Amino acid sequence: MSLQSRWLDQVFILRFWREDADGEHGRWRVLVRNINSRRGEVVDDVQRAFAVVTSSLNDAVGGDLRADPMTDEQPK
């Protein structure tokens, strides 16, 4: 495996669980782990989890379209 292909192969683990609030339907929480960078982050919903993954993938390839994982806003 070349250095370039190893860098482009990104591995993530997403662990989902539901937090109930006083018997009501709770919200989804997600632990996002990037195996390559050994970083982990807990976010409050599924959309933010995938925004974190998207941002990490763009960072890995030096993409110019990096979104803020919390707002999905593109840089100006």
mmCIF file with all atom_site columns, N, CA and C in Angstrom:
data_model
loop_
_atom_site.group_PDB
_atom_site.id
_atom_site.type_symbol
_atom_site.label_atom_id
_atom_site.label_alt_id
_atom_site.label_comp_id
_atom_site.label_asym_id
_atom_site.label_entity_id
_atom_site.label_seq_id
_atom_site.pdbx_PDB_ins_code
_atom_site.Cartn_x
_atom_site.Cartn_y
_atom_site.Cartn_z
_atom_site.occupancy
_atom_site.B_iso_or_equiv
_atom_site.pdbx_formal_charge
_atom_site.auth_seq_id
_atom_site.auth_comp_id
_atom_site.auth_asym_id
_atom_site.auth_atom_id
_atom_site.pdbx_PDB_model_num
ATOM 1   N N  . MET A 1 1  ? 0.848   -1.171 0.000  1.00 0.00 ? 1  MET A N  1
ATOM 2   C CA . MET A 1 1  ? 0.000   0.000  0.000  1.00 0.00 ? 1  MET A CA 1
ATOM 3   C C  . MET A 1 1  ? 0.893   1.232  0.000  1.00 0.00 ? 1  MET A C  1
ATOM 4   N N  . SER A 1 2  ? 0.637   2.145  -0.913 1.00 0.00 ? 2  SER A N  1
ATOM 5   C CA . SER A 1 2  ? 1.459   3.343  -0.994 1.00 0.00 ? 2  SER A CA 1
ATOM 6   C C  . SER A 1 2  ? 1.089   4.308  0.121  1.00 0.00 ? 2  SER A C  1
ATOM 7   N N  . LEU A 1 3  ? 1.999   5.244  0.366  1.00 0.00 ? 3  LEU A N  1
ATOM 8   C CA . LEU A 1 3  ? 1.763   6.240  1.396  1.00 0.00 ? 3  LEU A CA 1
ATOM 9   C C  . LEU A 1 3  ? 0.502   7.032  1.080  1.00 0.00 ? 3  LEU A C  1
ATOM 10  N N  . GLN A 1 4  ? 0.311   7.367  -0.182 1.00 0.00 ? 4  GLN A N  1
ATOM 11  C CA . GLN A 1 4  ? -0.853  8.158  -0.567 1.00 0.00 ? 4  GLN A CA 1
ATOM 12  C C  . GLN A 1 4  ? -2.152  7.392  -0.304 1.00 0.00 ? 4  GLN A C  1
ATOM 13  N N  . SER A 1 5  ? -2.223  6.118  -0.657 1.00 0.00 ? 5  SER A N  1
ATOM 14  C CA . SER A 1 5  ? -3.467  5.382  -0.448 1.00 0.00 ? 5  SER A CA 1
ATOM 15  C C  . SER A 1 5  ? -3.725  5.132  1.028  1.00 0.00 ? 5  SER A C  1
ATOM 16  N N  . ARG A 1 6  ? -2.677  4.958  1.830  1.00 0.00 ? 6  ARG A N  1
ATOM 17  C CA . ARG A 1 6  ? -2.887  4.807  3.268  1.00 0.00 ? 6  ARG A CA 1
ATOM 18  C C  . ARG A 1 6  ? -3.475  6.078  3.849  1.00 0.00 ? 6  ARG A C  1
ATOM 19  N N  . TRP A 1 7  ? -3.032  7.233  3.379  1.00 0.00 ? 7  TRP A N  1
ATOM 20  C CA . TRP A 1 7  ? -3.543  8.493  3.907  1.00 0.00 ? 7  TRP A CA 1
ATOM 21  C C  . TRP A 1 7  ? -4.996  8.705  3.489  1.00 0.00 ? 7  TRP A C  1
ATOM 22  N N  . LEU A 1 8  ? -5.369  8.253  2.290  1.00 0.00 ? 8  LEU A N  1
ATOM 23  C CA . LEU A 1 8  ? -6.725  8.459  1.808  1.00 0.00 ? 8  LEU A CA 1
ATOM 24  C C  . LEU A 1 8  ? -7.718  7.475  2.415  1.00 0.00 ? 8  LEU A C  1
ATOM 25  N N  . ASP A 1 9  ? -7.267  6.334  2.901  1.00 0.00 ? 9  ASP A N  1
ATOM 26  C CA . ASP A 1 9  ? -8.157  5.371  3.541  1.00 0.00 ? 9  ASP A CA 1
ATOM 27  C C  . ASP A 1 9  ? -8.404  5.817  4.972  1.00 0.00 ? 9  ASP A C  1
ATOM 28  N N  . GLN A 1 10 ? -9.560  6.364  5.222  1.00 0.00 ? 10 GLN A N  1
ATOM 29  C CA . GLN A 1 10 ? -9.907  6.852  6.550  1.00 0.00 ? 10 GLN A CA 1
ATOM 30  C C  . GLN A 1 10 ? -10.891 5.875  7.188  1.00 0.00 ? 10 GLN A C  1
ATOM 31  N N  . VAL A 1 11 ? -10.710 5.603  8.475  1.00 0.00 ? 11 VAL A N  1
ATOM 32  C CA . VAL A 1 11 ? -11.554 4.649  9.190  1.00 0.00 ? 11 VAL A CA 1
ATOM 33  C C  . VAL A 1 11 ? -12.213 5.365  10.362 1.00 0.00 ? 11 VAL A C  1
ATOM 34  N N  . PHE A 1 12 ? -13.540 5.250  10.423 1.00 0.00 ? 12 PHE A N  1
ATOM 35  C CA . PHE A 1 12 ? -14.313 5.872  11.485 1.00 0.00 ? 12 PHE A CA 1
ATOM 36  C C  . PHE A 1 12 ? -15.164 4.819  12.183 1.00 0.00 ? 12 PHE A C  1
ATOM 37  N N  . ILE A 1 13 ? -15.375 5.023  13.464 1.00 0.00 ? 13 ILE A N  1
ATOM 38  C CA . ILE A 1 13 ? -16.331 4.228  14.226 1.00 0.00 ? 13 ILE A CA 1
ATOM 39  C C  . ILE A 1 13 ? -17.358 5.208  14.765 1.00 0.00 ? 13 ILE A C  1
ATOM 40  N N  . LEU A 1 14 ? -18.631 4.941  14.487 1.00 0.00 ? 14 LEU A N  1
ATOM 41  C CA . LEU A 1 14 ? -19.709 5.770  15.005 1.00 0.00 ? 14 LEU A CA 1
ATOM 42  C C  . LEU A 1 14 ? -20.538 4.912  15.946 1.00 0.00 ? 14 LEU A C  1
ATOM 43  N N  . ARG A 1 15 ? -20.669 5.351  17.179 1.00 0.00 ? 15 ARG A N  1
ATOM 44  C CA . ARG A 1 15 ? -21.461 4.637  18.184 1.00 0.00 ? 15 ARG A CA 1
ATOM 45  C C  . ARG A 1 15 ? -22.661 5.511  18.528 1.00 0.00 ? 15 ARG A C  1
ATOM 46  N N  . PHE A 1 16 ? -23.864 4.983  18.304 1.00 0.00 ? 16 PHE A N  1
ATOM 47  C CA . PHE A 1 16 ? -25.097 5.728  18.526 1.00 0.00 ? 16 PHE A CA 1
ATOM 48  C C  . PHE A 1 16 ? -25.794 5.229  19.789 1.00 0.00 ? 16 PHE A C  1
ATOM 49  N N  . TRP A 1 17 ? -26.347 6.144  20.574 1.00 0.00 ? 17 TRP A N  1
ATOM 50  C CA . TRP A 1 17 ? -27.201 5.767  21.696 1.00 0.00 ? 17 TRP A CA 1
ATOM 51  C C  . TRP A 1 17 ? -28.228 6.870  21.906 1.00 0.00 ? 17 TRP A C  1
ATOM 52  N N  . ARG A 1 18 ? -29.310 6.495  22.547 1.00 0.00 ? 18 ARG A N  1
ATOM 53  C CA . ARG A 1 18 ? -30.405 7.429  22.770 1.00 0.00 ? 18 ARG A CA 1
ATOM 54  C C  . ARG A 1 18 ? -30.445 7.804  24.244 1.00 0.00 ? 18 ARG A C  1
ATOM 55  N N  . GLU A 1 19 ? -30.525 9.100  24.506 1.00 0.00 ? 19 GLU A N  1
ATOM 56  C CA . GLU A 1 19 ? -30.650 9.586  25.868 1.00 0.00 ? 19 GLU A CA 1
ATOM 57  C C  . GLU A 1 19 ? -32.079 10.038 26.088 1.00 0.00 ? 19 GLU A C  1
ATOM 58  N N  . ASP A 1 20 ? -32.765 9.375  27.002 1.00 0.00 ? 20 ASP A N  1
ATOM 59  C CA . ASP A 1 20 ? -34.137 9.744  27.323 1.00 0.00 ? 20 ASP A CA 1
ATOM 60  C C  . ASP A 1 20 ? -34.141 10.814 28.398 1.00 0.00 ? 20 ASP A C  1
ATOM 61  N N  . ALA A 1 21 ? -35.064 11.751 28.246 1.00 0.00 ? 21 ALA A N  1
ATOM 62  C CA . ALA A 1 21 ? -35.185 12.844 29.206 1.00 0.00 ? 21 ALA A CA 1
ATOM 63  C C  . ALA A 1 21 ? -36.531 12.741 29.912 1.00 0.00 ? 21 ALA A C  1
ATOM 64  N N  . ASP A 1 22 ? -36.523 12.309 31.151 1.00 0.00 ? 22 ASP A N  1
ATOM 65  C CA . ASP A 1 22 ? -37.733 12.245 31.981 1.00 0.00 ? 22 ASP A CA 1
ATOM 66  C C  . ASP A 1 22 ? -38.872 11.491 31.305 1.00 0.00 ? 22 ASP A C  1
ATOM 67  N N  . GLY A 1 23 ? -38.599 10.332 30.762 1.00 0.00 ? 23 GLY A N  1
ATOM 68  C CA . GLY A 1 23 ? -39.625 9.508  30.154 1.00 0.00 ? 23 GLY A CA 1
ATOM 69  C C  . GLY A 1 23 ? -40.051 9.929  28.766 1.00 0.00 ? 23 GLY A C  1
ATOM 70  N N  . GLU A 1 24 ? -39.566 11.054 28.297 1.00 0.00 ? 24 GLU A N  1
ATOM 71  C CA . GLU A 1 24 ? -39.899 11.508 26.952 1.00 0.00 ? 24 GLU A CA 1
ATOM 72  C C  . GLU A 1 24 ? -38.905 10.903 25.963 1.00 0.00 ? 24 GLU A C  1
ATOM 73  N N  . HIS A 1 25 ? -39.260 11.013 24.691 1.00 0.00 ? 25 HIS A N  1
ATOM 74  C CA . HIS A 1 25 ? -38.331 10.547 23.669 1.00 0.00 ? 25 HIS A CA 1
ATOM 75  C C  . HIS A 1 25 ? -37.093 11.431 23.712 1.00 0.00 ? 25 HIS A C  1
ATOM 76  N N  . GLY A 1 26 ? -35.976 10.796 23.888 1.00 0.00 ? 26 GLY A N  1
ATOM 77  C CA . GLY A 1 26 ? -34.720 11.532 23.988 1.00 0.00 ? 26 GLY A CA 1
ATOM 78  C C  . GLY A 1 26 ? -34.111 11.787 22.630 1.00 0.00 ? 26 GLY A C  1
ATOM 79  N N  . ARG A 1 27 ? -32.930 12.336 22.686 1.00 0.00 ? 27 ARG A N  1
ATOM 80  C CA . ARG A 1 27 ? -32.218 12.638 21.440 1.00 0.00 ? 27 ARG A CA 1
ATOM 81  C C  . ARG A 1 27 ? -31.115 11.609 21.225 1.00 0.00 ? 27 ARG A C  1
ATOM 82  N N  . TRP A 1 28 ? -30.697 11.498 20.003 1.00 0.00 ? 28 TRP A N  1
ATOM 83  C CA . TRP A 1 28 ? -29.577 10.619 19.665 1.00 0.00 ? 28 TRP A CA 1
ATOM 84  C C  . TRP A 1 28 ? -28.285 11.318 20.013 1.00 0.00 ? 28 TRP A C  1
ATOM 85  N N  . ARG A 1 29 ? -27.373 10.590 20.603 1.00 0.00 ? 29 ARG A N  1
ATOM 86  C CA . ARG A 1 29 ? -26.002 11.049 20.837 1.00 0.00 ? 29 ARG A CA 1
ATOM 87  C C  . ARG A 1 29 ? -25.105 10.125 20.023 1.00 0.00 ? 29 ARG A C  1
ATOM 88  N N  . VAL A 1 30 ? -23.976 10.646 19.600 1.00 0.00 ? 30 VAL A N  1
ATOM 89  C CA . VAL A 1 30 ? -23.079 9.876  18.746 1.00 0.00 ? 30 VAL A CA 1
ATOM 90  C C  . VAL A 1 30 ? -21.640 10.110 19.176 1.00 0.00 ? 30 VAL A C  1
ATOM 91  N N  . LEU A 1 31 ? -20.906 9.029  19.341 1.00 0.00 ? 31 LEU A N  1
ATOM 92  C CA . LEU A 1 31 ? -19.472 9.098  19.548 1.00 0.00 ? 31 LEU A CA 1
ATOM 93  C C  . LEU A 1 31 ? -18.830 8.824  18.198 1.00 0.00 ? 31 LEU A C  1
ATOM 94  N N  . VAL A 1 32 ? -18.075 9.788  17.690 1.00 0.00 ? 32 VAL A N  1
ATOM 95  C CA . VAL A 1 32 ? -17.386 9.653  16.403 1.00 0.00 ? 32 VAL A CA 1
ATOM 96  C C  . VAL A 1 32 ? -15.910 9.469  16.697 1.00 0.00 ? 32 VAL A C  1
ATOM 97  N N  . ARG A 1 33 ? -15.354 8.366  16.249 1.00 0.00 ? 33 ARG A N  1
ATOM 98  C CA . ARG A 1 33 ? -13.915 8.124  16.423 1.00 0.00 ? 33 ARG A CA 1
ATOM 99  C C  . ARG A 1 33 ? -13.254 7.995  15.059 1.00 0.00 ? 33 ARG A C  1
ATOM 100 N N  . ASN A 1 34 ? -12.197 8.765  14.886 1.00 0.00 ? 34 ASN A N  1
ATOM 101 C CA . ASN A 1 34 ? -11.379 8.654  13.684 1.00 0.00 ? 34 ASN A CA 1
ATOM 102 C C  . ASN A 1 34 ? -10.181 7.800  14.070 1.00 0.00 ? 34 ASN A C  1
ATOM 103 N N  . ILE A 1 35 ? -10.103 6.621  13.523 1.00 0.00 ? 35 ILE A N  1
ATOM 104 C CA . ILE A 1 35 ? -9.036  5.681  13.865 1.00 0.00 ? 35 ILE A CA 1
ATOM 105 C C  . ILE A 1 35 ? -7.686  6.215  13.404 1.00 0.00 ? 35 ILE A C  1
ATOM 106 N N  . ASN A 1 36 ? -7.649  6.892  12.264 1.00 0.00 ? 36 ASN A N  1
ATOM 107 C CA . ASN A 1 36 ? -6.391  7.395  11.721 1.00 0.00 ? 36 ASN A CA 1
ATOM 108 C C  . ASN A 1 36 ? -5.753  8.447  12.624 1.00 0.00 ? 36 ASN A C  1
ATOM 109 N N  . SER A 1 37 ? -6.553  9.388  13.113 1.00 0.00 ? 37 SER A N  1
ATOM 110 C CA . SER A 1 37 ? -5.997  10.461 13.934 1.00 0.00 ? 37 SER A CA 1
ATOM 111 C C  . SER A 1 37 ? -6.119  10.164 15.424 1.00 0.00 ? 37 SER A C  1
ATOM 112 N N  . ARG A 1 38 ? -6.822  9.092  15.763 1.00 0.00 ? 38 ARG A N  1
ATOM 113 C CA . ARG A 1 38 ? -7.038  8.690  17.156 1.00 0.00 ? 38 ARG A CA 1
ATOM 114 C C  . ARG A 1 38 ? -7.782  9.752  17.955 1.00 0.00 ? 38 ARG A C  1
ATOM 115 N N  . ARG A 1 39 ? -8.632  10.513 17.258 1.00 0.00 ? 39 ARG A N  1
ATOM 116 C CA . ARG A 1 39 ? -9.441  11.516 17.933 1.00 0.00 ? 39 ARG A CA 1
ATOM 117 C C  . ARG A 1 39 ? -10.873 11.014 18.071 1.00 0.00 ? 39 ARG A C  1
ATOM 118 N N  . GLY A 1 40 ? -11.516 11.426 19.120 1.00 0.00 ? 40 GLY A N  1
ATOM 119 C CA . GLY A 1 40 ? -12.911 11.087 19.337 1.00 0.00 ? 40 GLY A CA 1
ATOM 120 C C  . GLY A 1 40 ? -13.680 12.319 19.760 1.00 0.00 ? 40 GLY A C  1
ATOM 121 N N  . GLU A 1 41 ? -14.958 12.331 19.419 1.00 0.00 ? 41 GLU A N  1
ATOM 122 C CA . GLU A 1 41 ? -15.789 13.477 19.736 1.00 0.00 ? 41 GLU A CA 1
ATOM 123 C C  . GLU A 1 41 ? -17.218 12.997 19.925 1.00 0.00 ? 41 GLU A C  1
ATOM 124 N N  . VAL A 1 42 ? -17.894 13.512 20.937 1.00 0.00 ? 42 VAL A N  1
ATOM 125 C CA . VAL A 1 42 ? -19.309 13.201 21.149 1.00 0.00 ? 42 VAL A CA 1
ATOM 126 C C  . VAL A 1 42 ? -20.120 14.379 20.653 1.00 0.00 ? 42 VAL A C  1
ATOM 127 N N  . VAL A 1 43 ? -21.106 14.089 19.806 1.00 0.00 ? 43 VAL A N  1
ATOM 128 C CA . VAL A 1 43 ? -21.983 15.137 19.278 1.00 0.00 ? 43 VAL A CA 1
ATOM 129 C C  . VAL A 1 43 ? -23.423 14.799 19.621 1.00 0.00 ? 43 VAL A C  1
ATOM 130 N N  . ASP A 1 44 ? -24.299 15.802 19.499 1.00 0.00 ? 44 ASP A N  1
ATOM 131 C CA . ASP A 1 44 ? -25.665 15.673 19.974 1.00 0.00 ? 44 ASP A CA 1
ATOM 132 C C  . ASP A 1 44 ? -26.673 15.187 18.955 1.00 0.00 ? 44 ASP A C  1
ATOM 133 N N  . ASP A 1 45 ? -26.290 15.003 17.713 1.00 0.00 ? 45 ASP A N  1
ATOM 134 C CA . ASP A 1 45 ? -27.246 14.469 16.749 1.00 0.00 ? 45 ASP A CA 1
ATOM 135 C C  . ASP A 1 45 ? -26.522 13.828 15.571 1.00 0.00 ? 45 ASP A C  1
ATOM 136 N N  . VAL A 1 46 ? -27.282 13.100 14.799 1.00 0.00 ? 46 VAL A N  1
ATOM 137 C CA . VAL A 1 46 ? -26.729 12.317 13.696 1.00 0.00 ? 46 VAL A CA 1
ATOM 138 C C  . VAL A 1 46 ? -26.127 13.228 12.620 1.00 0.00 ? 46 VAL A C  1
ATOM 139 N N  . GLN A 1 47 ? -26.796 14.335 12.307 1.00 0.00 ? 47 GLN A N  1
ATOM 140 C CA . GLN A 1 47 ? -26.294 15.239 11.266 1.00 0.00 ? 47 GLN A CA 1
ATOM 141 C C  . GLN A 1 47 ? -24.920 15.790 11.636 1.00 0.00 ? 47 GLN A C  1
ATOM 142 N N  . ARG A 1 48 ? -24.737 16.152 12.881 1.00 0.00 ? 48 ARG A N  1
ATOM 143 C CA . ARG A 1 48 ? -23.423 16.663 13.305 1.00 0.00 ? 48 ARG A CA 1
ATOM 144 C C  . ARG A 1 48 ? -22.357 15.582 13.239 1.00 0.00 ? 48 ARG A C  1
ATOM 145 N N  . ALA A 1 49 ? -22.743 14.343 13.523 1.00 0.00 ? 49 ALA A N  1
ATOM 146 C CA . ALA A 1 49 ? -21.772 13.241 13.439 1.00 0.00 ? 49 ALA A CA 1
ATOM 147 C C  . ALA A 1 49 ? -21.237 13.118 12.022 1.00 0.00 ? 49 ALA A C  1
ATOM 148 N N  . PHE A 1 50 ? -22.136 13.158 11.050 1.00 0.00 ? 50 PHE A N  1
ATOM 149 C CA . PHE A 1 50 ? -21.675 13.035 9.670  1.00 0.00 ? 50 PHE A CA 1
ATOM 150 C C  . PHE A 1 50 ? -20.964 14.286 9.188  1.00 0.00 ? 50 PHE A C  1
ATOM 151 N N  . ALA A 1 51 ? -21.273 15.440 9.761  1.00 0.00 ? 51 ALA A N  1
ATOM 152 C CA . ALA A 1 51 ? -20.519 16.655 9.439  1.00 0.00 ? 51 ALA A CA 1
ATOM 153 C C  . ALA A 1 51 ? -19.084 16.539 9.933  1.00 0.00 ? 51 ALA A C  1
ATOM 154 N N  . VAL A 1 52 ? -18.891 15.928 11.106 1.00 0.00 ? 52 VAL A N  1
ATOM 155 C CA . VAL A 1 52 ? -17.541 15.709 11.632 1.00 0.00 ? 52 VAL A CA 1
ATOM 156 C C  . VAL A 1 52 ? -16.774 14.765 10.709 1.00 0.00 ? 52 VAL A C  1
ATOM 157 N N  . VAL A 1 53 ? -17.431 13.704 10.253 1.00 0.00 ? 53 VAL A N  1
ATOM 158 C CA . VAL A 1 53 ? -16.786 12.762 9.330  1.00 0.00 ? 53 VAL A CA 1
ATOM 159 C C  . VAL A 1 53 ? -16.415 13.475 8.041  1.00 0.00 ? 53 VAL A C  1
ATOM 160 N N  . THR A 1 54 ? -17.331 14.254 7.488  1.00 0.00 ? 54 THR A N  1
ATOM 161 C CA . THR A 1 54 ? -17.071 14.985 6.248  1.00 0.00 ? 54 THR A CA 1
ATOM 162 C C  . THR A 1 54 ? -15.887 15.928 6.397  1.00 0.00 ? 54 THR A C  1
ATOM 163 N N  . SER A 1 55 ? -15.862 16.663 7.485  1.00 0.00 ? 55 SER A N  1
ATOM 164 C CA . SER A 1 55 ? -14.760 17.591 7.731  1.00 0.00 ? 55 SER A CA 1
ATOM 165 C C  . SER A 1 55 ? -13.427 16.857 7.842  1.00 0.00 ? 55 SER A C  1
ATOM 166 N N  . SER A 1 56 ? -13.427 15.734 8.533  1.00 0.00 ? 56 SER A N  1
ATOM 167 C CA . SER A 1 56 ? -12.194 14.951 8.690  1.00 0.00 ? 56 SER A CA 1
ATOM 168 C C  . SER A 1 56 ? -11.710 14.409 7.350  1.00 0.00 ? 56 SER A C  1
ATOM 169 N N  . LEU A 1 57 ? -12.636 13.954 6.526  1.00 0.00 ? 57 LEU A N  1
ATOM 170 C CA . LEU A 1 57 ? -12.248 13.447 5.201  1.00 0.00 ? 57 LEU A CA 1
ATOM 171 C C  . LEU A 1 57 ? -11.676 14.558 4.338  1.00 0.00 ? 57 LEU A C  1
ATOM 172 N N  . ASN A 1 58 ? -12.303 15.730 4.367  1.00 0.00 ? 58 ASN A N  1
ATOM 173 C CA . ASN A 1 58 ? -11.780 16.862 3.597  1.00 0.00 ? 58 ASN A CA 1
ATOM 174 C C  . ASN A 1 58 ? -10.403 17.280 4.093  1.00 0.00 ? 58 ASN A C  1
ATOM 175 N N  . ASP A 1 59 ? -10.205 17.264 5.396  1.00 0.00 ? 59 ASP A N  1
ATOM 176 C CA . ASP A 1 59 ? -8.888  17.592 5.951  1.00 0.00 ? 59 ASP A CA 1
ATOM 177 C C  . ASP A 1 59 ? -7.828  16.587 5.508  1.00 0.00 ? 59 ASP A C  1
ATOM 178 N N  . ALA A 1 60 ? -8.207  15.324 5.428  1.00 0.00 ? 60 ALA A N  1
ATOM 179 C CA . ALA A 1 60 ? -7.251  14.269 5.082  1.00 0.00 ? 60 ALA A CA 1
ATOM 180 C C  . ALA A 1 60 ? -6.725  14.416 3.663  1.00 0.00 ? 60 ALA A C  1
ATOM 181 N N  . VAL A 1 61 ? -7.532  14.926 2.775  1.00 0.00 ? 61 VAL A N  1
ATOM 182 C CA . VAL A 1 61 ? -7.088  15.072 1.387  1.00 0.00 ? 61 VAL A CA 1
ATOM 183 C C  . VAL A 1 61 ? -6.740  16.518 1.053  1.00 0.00 ? 61 VAL A C  1
ATOM 184 N N  . GLY A 1 62 ? -6.765  17.379 2.066  1.00 0.00 ? 62 GLY A N  1
ATOM 185 C CA . GLY A 1 62 ? -6.422  18.773 1.823  1.00 0.00 ? 62 GLY A CA 1
ATOM 186 C C  . GLY A 1 62 ? -7.459  19.486 0.994  1.00 0.00 ? 62 GLY A C  1
ATOM 187 N N  . GLY A 1 63 ? -8.715  19.074 1.138  1.00 0.00 ? 63 GLY A N  1
ATOM 188 C CA . GLY A 1 63 ? -9.798  19.654 0.345  1.00 0.00 ? 63 GLY A CA 1
ATOM 189 C C  . GLY A 1 63 ? -10.006 21.127 0.650  1.00 0.00 ? 63 GLY A C  1
ATOM 190 N N  . ASP A 1 64 ? -10.433 21.839 -0.348 1.00 0.00 ? 64 ASP A N  1
ATOM 191 C CA . ASP A 1 64 ? -10.692 23.263 -0.183 1.00 0.00 ? 64 ASP A CA 1
ATOM 192 C C  . ASP A 1 64 ? -12.098 23.530 0.337  1.00 0.00 ? 64 ASP A C  1
ATOM 193 N N  . LEU A 1 65 ? -12.957 22.510 0.352  1.00 0.00 ? 65 LEU A N  1
ATOM 194 C CA . LEU A 1 65 ? -14.346 22.694 0.743  1.00 0.00 ? 65 LEU A CA 1
ATOM 195 C C  . LEU A 1 65 ? -14.591 22.193 2.150  1.00 0.00 ? 65 LEU A C  1
ATOM 196 N N  . ARG A 1 66 ? -13.838 22.672 3.087  1.00 0.00 ? 66 ARG A N  1
ATOM 197 C CA . ARG A 1 66 ? -13.997 22.239 4.466  1.00 0.00 ? 66 ARG A CA 1
ATOM 198 C C  . ARG A 1 66 ? -15.206 22.914 5.088  1.00 0.00 ? 66 ARG A C  1
ATOM 199 N N  . ALA A 1 67 ? -16.097 22.125 5.602  1.00 0.00 ? 67 ALA A N  1
ATOM 200 C CA . ALA A 1 67 ? -17.267 22.659 6.291  1.00 0.00 ? 67 ALA A CA 1
ATOM 201 C C  . ALA A 1 67 ? -16.994 22.670 7.781  1.00 0.00 ? 67 ALA A C  1
ATOM 202 N N  . ASP A 1 68 ? -17.572 23.643 8.453  1.00 0.00 ? 68 ASP A N  1
ATOM 203 C CA . ASP A 1 68 ? -17.524 23.660 9.910  1.00 0.00 ? 68 ASP A CA 1
ATOM 204 C C  . ASP A 1 68 ? -18.439 22.542 10.385 1.00 0.00 ? 68 ASP A C  1
ATOM 205 N N  . PRO A 1 69 ? -17.929 21.561 11.154 1.00 0.00 ? 69 PRO A N  1
ATOM 206 C CA . PRO A 1 69 ? -18.764 20.419 11.508 1.00 0.00 ? 69 PRO A CA 1
ATOM 207 C C  . PRO A 1 69 ? -19.955 20.773 12.384 1.00 0.00 ? 69 PRO A C  1
ATOM 208 N N  . MET A 1 70 ? -19.955 21.922 13.004 1.00 0.00 ? 70 MET A N  1
ATOM 209 C CA . MET A 1 70 ? -21.080 22.292 13.851 1.00 0.00 ? 70 MET A CA 1
ATOM 210 C C  . MET A 1 70 ? -22.138 23.106 13.116 1.00 0.00 ? 70 MET A C  1
ATOM 211 N N  . THR A 1 71 ? -21.773 23.744 11.999 1.00 0.00 ? 71 THR A N  1
ATOM 212 C CA . THR A 1 71 ? -22.740 24.589 11.307 1.00 0.00 ? 71 THR A CA 1
ATOM 213 C C  . THR A 1 71 ? -22.929 24.190 9.851  1.00 0.00 ? 71 THR A C  1
ATOM 214 N N  . ASP A 1 72 ? -22.070 23.347 9.311  1.00 0.00 ? 72 ASP A N  1
ATOM 215 C CA . ASP A 1 72 ? -22.082 22.954 7.896  1.00 0.00 ? 72 ASP A CA 1
ATOM 216 C C  . ASP A 1 72 ? -21.847 24.138 6.959  1.00 0.00 ? 72 ASP A C  1
ATOM 217 N N  . GLU A 1 73 ? -21.311 25.248 7.490  1.00 0.00 ? 73 GLU A N  1
ATOM 218 C CA . GLU A 1 73 ? -21.043 26.399 6.642  1.00 0.00 ? 73 GLU A CA 1
ATOM 219 C C  . GLU A 1 73 ? -19.716 26.217 5.921  1.00 0.00 ? 73 GLU A C  1
ATOM 220 N N  . GLN A 1 74 ? -19.712 26.601 4.666  1.00 0.00 ? 74 GLN A N  1
ATOM 221 C CA . GLN A 1 74 ? -18.500 26.547 3.869  1.00 0.00 ? 74 GLN A CA 1
ATOM 222 C C  . GLN A 1 74 ? -17.698 27.830 4.105  1.00 0.00 ? 74 GLN A C  1
ATOM 223 N N  . PRO A 1 75 ? -16.368 27.758 4.018  1.00 0.00 ? 75 PRO A N  1
ATOM 224 C CA . PRO A 1 75 ? -15.564 28.976 4.189  1.00 0.00 ? 75 PRO A CA 1
ATOM 225 C C  . PRO A 1 75 ? -15.825 29.946 3.059  1.00 0.00 ? 75 PRO A C  1
ATOM 226 N N  . LYS A 1 76 ? -15.616 31.228 3.341  1.00 0.00 ? 76 LYS A N  1
ATOM 227 C CA . LYS A 1 76 ? -15.855 32.277 2.327  1.00 0.00 ? 76 LYS A CA 1
ATOM 228 C C  . LYS A 1 76 ? -14.576 32.680 1.662  1.00 0.00 ? 76 LYS A C  1
#
